[in-house]
Amino acid sequence: VTADEWLAVVRGFQKRHLLAHRMGVVDEEYLKKANDPGAVIGRRVAIVEADVQSTASAVQQIARGLSARLATHGRIPGKPAGP
């Protein structure tokens, strides 16, 4: 995935974290991890359809790439083969 696609994944999962654990309210940790220029501490995070679509698309690409590597190599590169 590209750097922009990876950022979409990180931001998407950080938004999910805010919704699940902070009632959608932006905190300092979110600002540090998500690199979201529109976010303001204390305000609710904005989620639009395009955010969800870009996150889902990037996660699908990652899954396809991992699946292809596993099919080719029988294991995840860098991990020792297990029992």
N, CA and C of each residue as an Amber inpcrd file, in Angstrom:
protein
   249
   0.8450000  -1.1880000   0.0000000   0.0000000   0.0000000   0.0000000
   0.8810000   1.2380000   0.0000000   0.3240000   2.3100000  -0.4940000
   1.0680000   3.5720000  -0.5170000   1.0560000   4.2150000   0.8680000
   1.8550000   5.2450000   1.0310000   1.8880000   5.9710000   2.3040000
   0.5200000   6.5890000   2.5990000  -0.1450000   7.1100000   1.5900000
  -1.4740000   7.6990000   1.7840000  -2.5040000   6.6420000   2.1770000
  -2.4070000   5.4680000   1.5700000  -3.3290000   4.3830000   1.9170000
  -3.0880000   3.9120000   3.3560000  -1.8200000   3.8220000   3.7380000
  -1.5010000   3.4120000   5.1010000  -2.0310000   4.4420000   6.1000000
  -1.8930000   5.7290000   5.7680000  -2.4220000   6.7850000   6.6220000
  -3.9390000   6.6490000   6.7630000  -4.6230000   6.2840000   5.6900000
  -6.0710000   6.0730000   5.7470000  -6.4160000   4.9500000   6.7110000
  -5.6290000   3.8820000   6.7170000  -5.8600000   2.7640000   7.6370000
  -5.6360000   3.2180000   9.0770000  -4.5240000   3.8610000   9.3230000
  -4.2150000   4.3220000  10.6820000  -5.3010000   5.2710000  11.1700000
  -5.6570000   6.2380000  10.3440000  -6.6680000   7.2130000  10.7380000
  -8.0200000   6.5350000  10.9720000  -8.3810000   5.6120000  10.1050000
  -9.6460000   4.9060000  10.2590000  -9.7200000   4.1290000  11.5670000
  -8.6470000   3.4270000  11.9020000  -8.6460000   2.6610000  13.1470000
  -8.5620000   3.5700000  14.3640000  -7.8940000   4.7040000  14.2410000
  -7.8610000   5.6560000  15.3560000  -9.2430000   6.2770000  15.5770000
  -9.9810000   6.5430000  14.4980000 -11.3450000   7.0520000  14.6400000
 -12.2320000   6.0070000  15.3010000 -12.0690000   4.7530000  14.9120000
 -12.8290000   3.6830000  15.5330000 -12.5340000   3.6250000  17.0280000
 -11.2700000   3.8000000  17.3840000 -10.8780000   3.7930000  18.7890000
 -11.5870000   4.9250000  19.5490000 -11.6170000   6.1130000  18.9520000
 -12.3020000   7.2290000  19.6130000 -13.7810000   6.9270000  19.8190000
 -14.4110000   6.3650000  18.8020000 -15.8380000   6.0480000  18.9170000
 -16.0890000   5.0000000  20.0040000 -15.2300000   4.0020000  20.0740000
 -15.4220000   2.9140000  21.0270000 -15.0590000   3.2920000  22.4640000
 -14.0640000   4.1550000  22.6320000 -13.5260000   4.3860000  23.9700000
 -13.6350000   5.8200000  24.4780000 -13.9180000   6.7650000  23.5770000
 -13.9510000   8.1730000  23.9930000 -15.2200000   8.8840000  23.5320000
 -16.2220000   8.1090000  23.1660000 -17.4900000   8.6610000  22.6740000
 -17.2700000   9.6090000  21.4870000 -16.2140000   9.3340000  20.7130000
 -15.9370000  10.1130000  19.5150000 -15.2260000  11.4280000  19.7510000
 -14.8060000  11.6820000  20.9750000 -14.1730000  12.9580000  21.3070000
 -12.6600000  12.8700000  21.0860000 -12.1440000  13.8020000  20.3080000
 -10.7180000  13.8370000  19.9610000  -9.8830000  14.1370000  21.2030000
  -8.7960000  13.3730000  21.3580000  -7.8430000  13.6230000  22.4310000
  -6.4470000  13.7940000  21.8280000  -5.4910000  14.0830000  22.6760000
  -4.1190000  14.3270000  22.2130000  -3.5140000  13.0990000  21.5380000
  -3.8050000  11.9180000  22.0740000  -3.2840000  10.6800000  21.4880000
  -3.7540000  10.5270000  20.0350000  -5.0360000  10.8230000  19.7970000
  -5.5640000  10.7430000  18.4350000  -4.8040000  11.7090000  17.5150000
  -4.5990000  12.9290000  17.9710000  -3.8840000  13.9060000  17.1350000
  -2.4880000  13.4190000  16.7770000  -1.7920000  12.8280000  17.7400000
  -0.4340000  12.3400000  17.4970000  -0.4190000  11.1770000  16.5110000
  -1.3590000  10.2450000  16.6700000  -1.3380000   9.0310000  15.8680000
  -2.0020000   9.1740000  14.5070000  -3.0470000   9.9840000  14.4060000
  -3.8630000  10.0080000  13.1940000  -3.4300000  11.0540000  12.1690000
  -2.6560000  12.0410000  12.5870000  -2.2260000  13.0920000  11.6540000
  -3.4410000  13.6530000  10.8990000  -4.4740000  14.0130000  11.6550000
  -5.7360000  14.5080000  11.0860000  -5.7890000  16.0220000  11.2580000
  -5.5500000  16.7710000  10.1750000  -5.4650000  18.2290000  10.2850000
  -6.7840000  18.9000000  10.6780000  -7.9200000  18.2380000  10.4800000
  -9.2100000  18.8330000  10.8100000  -9.6790000  18.5570000  12.2260000
  -8.9250000  17.7410000  12.9590000  -9.3420000  17.3480000  14.3040000
  -8.9480000  18.4000000  15.3350000  -9.8320000  18.5870000  16.3130000
  -9.5980000  19.5390000  17.3980000  -9.8710000  18.8200000  18.7200000
  -8.9190000  18.9200000  19.6590000  -9.0810000  18.2800000  20.9580000
 -10.3740000  18.7590000  21.6040000 -11.1420000  17.7860000  22.1130000
 -12.3860000  18.1000000  22.7960000 -13.6110000  18.0860000  21.8990000
 -13.4050000  18.0930000  20.6070000 -14.5340000  18.0320000  19.6670000
 -14.7000000  16.6100000  19.1660000 -15.9010000  16.3210000  18.6640000
 -16.1610000  14.9880000  18.1210000 -15.4480000  14.8300000  16.7800000
 -14.9300000  13.6440000  16.5570000 -14.2370000  13.3370000  15.3130000
 -15.2620000  13.2690000  14.1790000 -14.8660000  13.7640000  13.0230000
 -15.7420000  13.7200000  11.8450000 -15.5050000  12.4210000  11.0880000
 -16.5920000  11.7440000  10.7330000 -16.4950000  10.5250000   9.9360000
 -17.4530000  10.6700000   8.7640000 -16.8930000  10.5490000   7.5630000
 -17.7060000  10.6310000   6.3520000 -17.5520000   9.3250000   5.5720000
 -18.4650000   9.1080000   4.6480000 -18.4670000   7.8580000   3.8830000
 -17.1310000   7.6050000   3.1920000 -16.5270000   8.6530000   2.6670000
 -15.2420000   8.4950000   1.9620000 -14.1610000   7.9480000   2.8960000
 -14.1790000   8.3370000   4.1790000 -13.2120000   7.8130000   5.1550000
 -13.3670000   6.3030000   5.3000000 -14.6030000   5.8730000   5.4420000
 -14.8770000   4.4480000   5.6190000 -14.4650000   3.6730000   4.3710000
 -14.7890000   4.2100000   3.2080000 -14.4410000   3.5310000   1.9560000
 -12.9330000   3.4410000   1.7590000 -12.2020000   4.5120000   2.0480000
 -10.7490000   4.4670000   1.8460000 -10.0850000   3.5260000   2.8440000
 -10.5730000   3.4920000   4.0790000 -10.0300000   2.5640000   5.0630000
 -10.2900000   1.1240000   4.6440000 -11.5290000   0.8350000   4.2520000
 -11.8850000  -0.5290000   3.8370000 -11.0830000  -0.9610000   2.6130000
 -10.9140000  -0.0700000   1.6620000 -10.1640000  -0.3930000   0.4450000
  -8.7040000  -0.7150000   0.7770000  -8.0900000   0.0950000   1.6180000
  -6.6890000  -0.1340000   1.9800000  -6.5350000  -1.4270000   2.7700000
  -7.4650000  -1.7240000   3.6780000  -7.3980000  -2.9690000   4.4520000
  -7.5560000  -4.1670000   3.5160000  -8.4260000  -4.0570000   2.5280000
  -8.5820000  -5.1400000   1.5450000  -7.2860000  -5.3620000   0.7750000
  -6.6200000  -4.2770000   0.3850000  -5.3380000  -4.4090000  -0.3270000
  -4.3000000  -5.1110000   0.5400000  -4.2430000  -4.7370000   1.7970000
  -3.2930000  -5.3630000   2.7160000  -3.6040000  -6.8550000   2.8450000
  -4.8690000  -7.1900000   2.9980000  -5.2720000  -8.5930000   3.1380000
  -4.9480000  -9.3910000   1.8780000  -5.2100000  -8.8140000   0.7110000
  -4.8820000  -9.5190000  -0.5400000  -3.3760000  -9.7450000  -0.6590000
  -2.5960000  -8.7290000  -0.3110000  -1.1420000  -8.8640000  -0.3820000
  -0.6190000  -9.9160000   0.5710000  -1.1490000  -9.9250000   1.7840000
  -0.7410000 -10.9270000   2.7610000  -1.1360000 -12.3250000   2.3000000
  -2.3360000 -12.4460000   1.7790000  -2.8110000 -13.7370000   1.2970000
  -1.9410000 -14.2500000   0.1490000  -1.5810000 -13.3600000  -0.7640000
  -0.7320000 -13.7460000  -1.8960000   0.6470000 -14.1890000  -1.4180000
   1.2020000 -13.4790000  -0.4500000   2.5270000 -13.8540000   0.0730000
   2.4700000 -15.1810000   0.8000000   1.4100000 -15.3980000   1.5490000
   1.2690000 -16.6790000   2.2400000   1.1200000 -17.8160000   1.2400000
   0.3790000 -17.5760000   0.1730000   0.1890000 -18.6100000  -0.8510000
   1.5110000 -18.9170000  -1.5550000   2.3220000 -17.9000000  -1.7590000
   3.5890000 -18.0610000  -2.4650000   4.6640000 -18.6750000  -1.5700000
   4.7520000 -18.1900000  -0.3460000   5.8460000 -18.5920000   0.5410000
   5.4240000 -19.5620000   1.6410000   4.1290000 -19.7220000   1.8400000
   3.6510000 -20.6220000   2.8760000   3.8070000 -20.0850000   4.2820000
   4.2870000 -18.8510000   4.4170000   4.4450000 -18.2310000   5.7300000
   4.6010000 -16.7300000   5.5400000   4.5410000 -16.0130000   6.6190000
   4.7530000 -14.5680000   6.5750000   6.2500000 -14.3210000   6.5480000
   6.7550000 -13.5480000   5.5640000   8.1970000 -13.2600000   5.5170000
   8.6900000 -12.6640000   6.8270000   9.8450000 -13.1110000   7.2760000
  10.4250000 -12.6180000   8.5030000  10.0000000 -13.3940000   9.7420000
   8.9990000 -14.2330000   9.6200000   8.5330000 -15.0550000  10.7400000
   9.0220000 -16.4780000  10.5310000   9.5380000 -17.1090000  11.5530000
   9.9670000 -18.5060000  11.3990000   8.7630000 -19.4060000  11.1630000
   8.9710000 -20.4490000  10.4210000   7.9070000 -21.4280000  10.1720000
   7.5870000 -22.1180000  11.4990000   6.3020000 -22.2230000  11.7890000
   5.8850000 -22.8420000  13.0550000   5.3530000 -24.2430000  12.8320000
   4.9630000 -24.8760000  13.9370000   4.4460000 -26.2580000  13.8320000
   3.1130000 -26.3340000  13.1130000
